[in-house]
């Protein structure tokens, strides 16, 4: 066996590290979906105000940045903060708030699954 395989075999699986991939993928999907709310704002809500446009741009850039910083120890808090900001979008736009609600539910489900994997992993017998 090579040295890399020995290190990989010695290190137990870590649910916290494994969560980074799905979290980053979800942020990419959000970065694509958030700007798509602009046509809905334009036609359904009677126009795009500077505040709505700014919020959409901040969220989009934040989601892209979140894909990178999810690797940091504080990255998960950053991503959850973006979800809260998106949910608060109800104040300016019902369509953005509704999209925020959907993605918040996705994040709640992902965080629940992560917690459940960590809990079950802690119960594994140590060899």
PDB file of N, CA and C in Angstrom, residues 103-113:
ATOM      1  N   UNK A 103     -35.455  27.172  -0.312  1.00  0.00           N
ATOM      2  CA  UNK A 103     -34.064  26.822  -0.068  1.00  0.00           C
ATOM      3  C   UNK A 103     -33.765  26.660   1.423  1.00  0.00           C
ATOM      4  N   UNK A 104     -34.448  27.395   2.269  1.00  0.00           N
ATOM      5  CA  UNK A 104     -34.274  27.192   3.718  1.00  0.00           C
ATOM      6  C   UNK A 104     -34.727  25.796   4.121  1.00  0.00           C
ATOM      7  N   UNK A 105     -35.815  25.328   3.544  1.00  0.00           N
ATOM      8  CA  UNK A 105     -36.264  23.966   3.830  1.00  0.00           C
ATOM      9  C   UNK A 105     -35.252  22.935   3.341  1.00  0.00           C
ATOM     10  N   UNK A 106     -34.642  23.182   2.198  1.00  0.00           N
ATOM     11  CA  UNK A 106     -33.590  22.287   1.696  1.00  0.00           C
ATOM     12  C   UNK A 106     -32.418  22.265   2.668  1.00  0.00           C
ATOM     13  N   UNK A 107     -32.008  23.435   3.151  1.00  0.00           N
ATOM     14  CA  UNK A 107     -30.888  23.512   4.087  1.00  0.00           C
ATOM     15  C   UNK A 107     -31.230  22.866   5.427  1.00  0.00           C
ATOM     16  N   UNK A 108     -32.457  23.040   5.883  1.00  0.00           N
ATOM     17  CA  UNK A 108     -32.858  22.380   7.139  1.00  0.00           C
ATOM     18  C   UNK A 108     -32.758  20.876   6.982  1.00  0.00           C
ATOM     19  N   UNK A 109     -33.207  20.355   5.855  1.00  0.00           N
ATOM     20  CA  UNK A 109     -33.113  18.920   5.608  1.00  0.00           C
ATOM     21  C   UNK A 109     -31.659  18.466   5.529  1.00  0.00           C
ATOM     22  N   UNK A 110     -30.826  19.226   4.828  1.00  0.00           N
ATOM     23  CA  UNK A 110     -29.406  18.850   4.732  1.00  0.00           C
ATOM     24  C   UNK A 110     -28.718  18.889   6.093  1.00  0.00           C
ATOM     25  N   UNK A 111     -29.011  19.910   6.895  1.00  0.00           N
ATOM     26  CA  UNK A 111     -28.394  20.004   8.222  1.00  0.00           C
ATOM     27  C   UNK A 111     -28.898  18.902   9.142  1.00  0.00           C
ATOM     28  N   UNK A 112     -30.164  18.525   8.999  1.00  0.00           N
ATOM     29  CA  UNK A 112     -30.692  17.421   9.798  1.00  0.00           C
ATOM     30  C   UNK A 112     -29.979  16.121   9.427  1.00  0.00           C
ATOM     31  N   UNK A 113     -29.806  15.875   8.126  1.00  0.00           N
ATOM     32  CA  UNK A 113     -29.110  14.654   7.696  1.00  0.00           C
ATOM     33  C   UNK A 113     -27.665  14.647   8.181  1.00  0.00           C
TER      34      UNK A 113
END
